């Protein structure tokens, strides 16, 4: 299956001498020099990526980096100077004007910055707006609008007018409108940027929660890296119209592609972005219930460790065998690791929990923090070194 959305070599030049600007850009001339020599703005240059179904893909960059241009290229509101966009494998260049209108309504639709609500229409009518424009029958409009309002927690206000709602509720109506429209891909160009911080945080939480239920395909633009980290499955970092890095939030934070990205990420609270799953490593050793006490003791000695996780047949943690208890077992002639050798000298965490929630548990026990799934199976461990490495991440060395 092709990705929902694929951009290849996407480039946009604004200005009169497009071909000349493209040629210079192709030779590696930077944006400022292209502008000086041709009077053209190289808004986006040679950007490529693929968005998978159900992914929340964030495009992030400073003001003027080309984010809005890029997102408008994705449904040909802006015509590319070079490169291609494919939706479900179909090249947008092949579409007629009518096909394109249809595409923008039903397949790749733009959610506008302030969700501009219609002041004299009810909340329900606002939520149904995109469907009405599209000519969907009234009963279906109502059904989908009500579903979307219920989803954002506002069905009980369906008959109110927007000005009777708080700012945060109005934003949720806008989000309901986007959900009701139910296009394959939602393009969201800084939808939360004008909101005050608390409402903004609420909207981010709501979007994250909706994503876990609805798995929409979303291209979300922001200039706020913390927002990008909170929302994005993957993040494309743009600088002067070019891609500087594409990866998950934890990937970008722990291995920034260059000094620019490293500078950017230095303000991010890593402890909220990195999860136990990002940090987990293969345990250096584990032991099994019933294994020879002498053997486990020797392994511990060789590894200069004080304890080891003992697992049952289902890879679940039975306990920790500590060297002092093992030594006594050997002395007293108990040859198999059993309950008497086990202590609860360990702590565990689920893989999706952020570092901020477990950093205080790291390095506190005879064994590293255990990462376990819902049934208590040991997936890996988070040694103290993994945490220190992640907190001290430095940019990747440039080639050459
Ligand atoms: N229609 C246009 N004509 C000429 N230049 C344009 C046009 N649209 C954008 N630009 C230029 O292209 C560059 C990228 O602009 P764009 O709006 O894509 O950036 P952005 O990352 O969305 O910025 P912001 O965060 O301020 O919204 C800027 O230099 C801008 O001035
Ligand atoms: Mg913009």
Coordinates of N, CA and C in Angstrom, one line a residue, residues 251-347:
X251 N 14.0 10.7 18.9 CA 15.2 10.6 18.0 C 15.8 12.0 17.8
X252 N 15.0 13.0 17.6 CA 15.6 14.3 17.4 C 16.3 14.8 18.6
X253 N 15.6 14.6 19.7 CA 16.2 15.1 21.0 C 17.5 14.3 21.3
X254 N 17.5 13.0 21.1 CA 18.7 12.3 21.5 C 19.8 12.3 20.5
X255 N 19.5 12.6 19.2 CA 20.5 12.7 18.2 C 20.2 13.8 17.2
X256 N 20.3 15.1 17.6 CA 20.0 16.2 16.7 C 21.0 16.2 15.6
X257 N 20.4 16.5 14.3 CA 21.2 16.3 13.1 C 22.4 17.3 13.0
X258 N 22.2 18.5 13.6 CA 23.2 19.5 13.5 C 23.1 20.5 14.7
X259 N 24.0 21.5 14.7 CA 24.0 22.5 15.8 C 22.6 23.2 15.8
X260 N 22.1 23.5 14.6 CA 20.8 24.2 14.6 C 19.7 23.5 15.4
X261 N 19.6 22.2 15.1 CA 18.6 21.4 15.7 C 18.9 21.3 17.2
X262 N 20.2 21.1 17.5 CA 20.6 21.0 18.9 C 20.2 22.2 19.7
X263 N 20.5 23.4 19.1 CA 20.1 24.7 19.8 C 18.6 24.7 20.1
X264 N 17.9 24.3 19.0 CA 16.4 24.3 19.1 C 15.9 23.4 20.3
X265 N 16.6 22.2 20.3 CA 16.1 21.2 21.3 C 16.6 21.4 22.7
X266 N 17.5 22.4 22.8 CA 18.1 22.5 24.2 C 17.1 23.0 25.2
X267 N 16.0 23.7 24.7 CA 15.0 24.2 25.7 C 14.0 23.1 26.0
X268 N 13.9 22.0 25.2 CA 12.9 21.1 25.4 C 13.1 20.3 26.7
X269 N 12.1 20.1 27.4 CA 12.2 19.3 28.6 C 12.2 17.8 28.2
X270 N 13.4 17.3 28.1 CA 13.6 15.9 27.7 C 12.9 14.9 28.6
X271 N 12.8 15.2 29.9 CA 12.2 14.3 30.8 C 10.7 14.1 30.5
X272 N 10.1 15.0 29.7 CA 8.7 14.8 29.4 C 8.6 14.1 28.0
X273 N 9.6 14.1 27.2 CA 9.5 13.6 25.9 C 10.0 12.1 25.8
X274 N 11.1 11.9 26.5 CA 11.6 10.5 26.4 C 10.9 9.6 27.3
X275 N 10.5 8.4 26.8 CA 9.7 7.5 27.6 C 10.7 6.3 28.0
X276 N 10.1 5.5 28.9 CA 10.9 4.3 29.3 C 11.2 3.4 28.0
X277 N 10.2 3.4 27.1 CA 10.4 2.6 25.9 C 11.6 3.1 25.0
X278 N 11.8 4.5 25.0 CA 12.9 5.1 24.3 C 14.2 4.7 24.9
X279 N 14.2 4.6 26.2 CA 15.5 4.4 26.9 C 15.9 3.0 27.2
X280 N 14.9 2.1 26.9 CA 15.2 0.7 27.4 C 16.3 0.0 26.7
X281 N 17.0 -0.8 27.4 CA 18.1 -1.6 26.8 C 17.9 -3.1 27.2
X282 N 18.6 -3.9 26.4 CA 18.6 -5.3 26.7 C 19.3 -5.5 28.1
X283 N 18.7 -6.3 29.0 CA 19.4 -6.5 30.3 C 20.7 -7.2 30.1
X284 N 21.8 -6.8 30.8 CA 23.0 -7.5 30.6 C 22.9 -9.0 31.0
X285 N 22.1 -9.3 31.9 CA 21.8 -10.7 32.2 C 20.5 -10.9 33.0
X286 N 19.9 -12.0 32.9 CA 18.8 -12.4 33.7 C 19.0 -13.8 34.2
X287 N 18.3 -14.2 35.2 CA 18.3 -15.6 35.7 C 16.9 -16.2 35.6
X288 N 16.9 -17.6 35.7 CA 15.6 -18.2 35.7 C 15.3 -18.9 37.0
X289 N 14.1 -19.0 37.4 CA 13.7 -19.8 38.6 C 14.2 -21.2 38.4
X290 N 14.8 -21.7 39.5 CA 15.3 -23.1 39.4 C 16.7 -23.2 38.9
X291 N 17.3 -22.1 38.4 CA 18.7 -22.1 37.9 C 19.6 -22.3 39.1
X292 N 20.8 -22.8 38.8 CA 21.8 -23.1 39.9 C 22.2 -21.9 40.6
X293 N 22.1 -21.9 41.9 CA 22.5 -20.7 42.7 C 24.0 -20.4 42.5
X294 N 24.8 -21.4 42.5 CA 26.3 -21.2 42.3 C 26.6 -20.5 40.9
X295 N 25.9 -21.0 39.9 CA 26.1 -20.5 38.6 C 25.7 -19.0 38.5
X296 N 24.5 -18.7 39.1 CA 24.0 -17.3 39.1 C 25.0 -16.4 39.9
X297 N 25.5 -16.9 41.0 CA 26.4 -16.2 41.8 C 27.7 -15.9 41.1
X298 N 28.2 -16.9 40.3 CA 29.4 -16.6 39.5 C 29.2 -15.6 38.4
X299 N 28.1 -15.7 37.8 CA 27.7 -14.7 36.7 C 27.7 -13.3 37.3
X300 N 27.1 -13.2 38.5 CA 27.0 -11.8 39.1 C 28.4 -11.3 39.4
X301 N 29.3 -12.3 40.0 CA 30.6 -11.9 40.3 C 31.4 -11.4 39.1
X302 N 31.3 -12.1 38.0 CA 32.0 -11.7 36.8 C 31.5 -10.4 36.2
X303 N 30.2 -10.1 36.4 CA 29.7 -8.8 35.9 C 29.8 -7.7 37.0
X304 N 30.4 -8.0 38.1 CA 30.4 -7.1 39.2 C 29.1 -6.4 39.5
X305 N 28.0 -7.3 39.5 CA 26.7 -6.7 39.8 C 26.2 -7.3 41.2
X306 N 25.3 -6.6 41.8 CA 24.8 -7.0 43.1 C 23.6 -7.9 43.0
X307 N 22.9 -7.8 41.9 CA 21.7 -8.5 41.8 C 21.3 -8.8 40.3
X308 N 20.3 -9.6 40.1 CA 19.8 -10.0 38.8 C 18.3 -10.3 38.8
X309 N 17.6 -9.9 37.8 CA 16.2 -10.2 37.7 C 16.1 -11.7 37.5
X310 N 15.2 -12.4 38.2 CA 14.9 -13.8 38.0 C 13.5 -13.8 37.4
X311 N 13.4 -14.5 36.3 CA 12.2 -14.6 35.5 C 11.6 -16.0 35.6
X312 N 10.2 -16.0 35.5 CA 9.5 -17.3 35.4 C 9.4 -17.7 34.0
X313 N 8.7 -18.8 33.7 CA 8.7 -19.4 32.4 C 8.0 -18.4 31.4
X314 N 7.2 -17.5 31.9 CA 6.5 -16.6 31.0 C 7.3 -15.2 30.9
X315 N 8.6 -15.2 31.2 CA 9.4 -14.0 31.2 C 8.9 -13.0 32.1
X316 N 8.0 -13.3 33.1 CA 7.6 -12.4 34.1 C 8.6 -12.3 35.2
X317 N 8.7 -11.1 35.9 CA 9.7 -11.0 37.0 C 9.2 -11.7 38.2
X318 N 10.0 -12.7 38.7 CA 9.6 -13.4 39.9 C 10.2 -12.7 41.1
X319 N 11.3 -12.0 40.9 CA 12.0 -11.2 41.9 C 13.4 -11.0 41.5
X320 N 14.2 -10.5 42.5 CA 15.6 -10.2 42.2 C 16.4 -11.1 43.1
X321 N 17.4 -11.8 42.5 CA 18.4 -12.6 43.3 C 19.6 -11.7 43.6
X322 N 19.8 -11.5 44.9 CA 20.9 -10.6 45.3 C 22.1 -11.5 45.7
X323 N 23.3 -10.9 45.5 CA 24.5 -11.7 45.7 C 24.6 -12.2 47.2
X324 N 24.3 -11.4 48.2 CA 24.4 -11.8 49.5 C 23.5 -13.0 49.8
X325 N 22.3 -13.0 49.3 CA 21.3 -14.1 49.6 C 21.8 -15.4 48.8
X326 N 22.3 -15.2 47.6 CA 22.8 -16.3 46.8 C 24.0 -17.0 47.5
X327 N 24.9 -16.1 48.1 CA 26.0 -16.7 48.8 C 25.6 -17.5 50.0
X328 N 24.6 -17.0 50.7 CA 24.1 -17.8 51.8 C 23.4 -19.1 51.4
X329 N 22.7 -19.0 50.2 CA 22.0 -20.2 49.7 C 23.1 -21.3 49.4
X330 N 24.2 -20.9 48.7 CA 25.2 -21.8 48.4 C 25.8 -22.4 49.6
X331 N 26.1 -21.6 50.7 CA 26.6 -22.0 51.9 C 25.7 -23.1 52.6
X332 N 24.4 -22.8 52.5 CA 23.5 -23.6 53.2 C 23.0 -24.8 52.3
X333 N 23.6 -24.9 51.2 CA 23.4 -26.1 50.3 C 22.1 -26.1 49.5
X334 N 21.5 -24.9 49.3 CA 20.4 -24.8 48.4 C 20.9 -24.6 47.0
X335 N 20.7 -25.5 46.1 CA 21.3 -25.4 44.8 C 20.5 -24.8 43.7
X336 N 19.2 -24.6 43.9 CA 18.3 -24.0 42.8 C 17.7 -22.7 43.3
X337 N 17.7 -21.7 42.5 CA 17.2 -20.4 42.8 C 15.7 -20.6 43.0
X338 N 15.2 -20.2 44.2 CA 13.8 -20.3 44.6 C 13.4 -19.1 45.4
X339 N 12.2 -19.2 45.9 CA 11.6 -18.0 46.6 C 12.5 -17.5 47.7
X340 N 13.3 -18.3 48.4 CA 14.1 -17.9 49.5 C 15.3 -17.0 49.1
X341 N 15.6 -17.1 47.8 CA 16.7 -16.3 47.3 C 16.2 -14.9 46.8
X342 N 14.9 -14.8 46.7 CA 14.4 -13.6 46.0 C 14.0 -12.5 46.9
X343 N 14.3 -11.3 46.5 CA 13.8 -10.1 47.2 C 13.1 -9.2 46.2
X344 N 12.4 -8.3 46.8 CA 11.7 -7.3 45.9 C 12.5 -6.0 45.7
X345 N 13.8 -6.2 45.6 CA 14.7 -5.0 45.5 C 14.8 -4.5 44.0
X346 N 13.6 -4.1 43.5 CA 13.6 -3.6 42.1 C 12.3 -2.7 42.0
X347 N 12.3 -2.0 40.9 CA 11.1 -1.2 40.5 C 10.9 -1.3 39.0

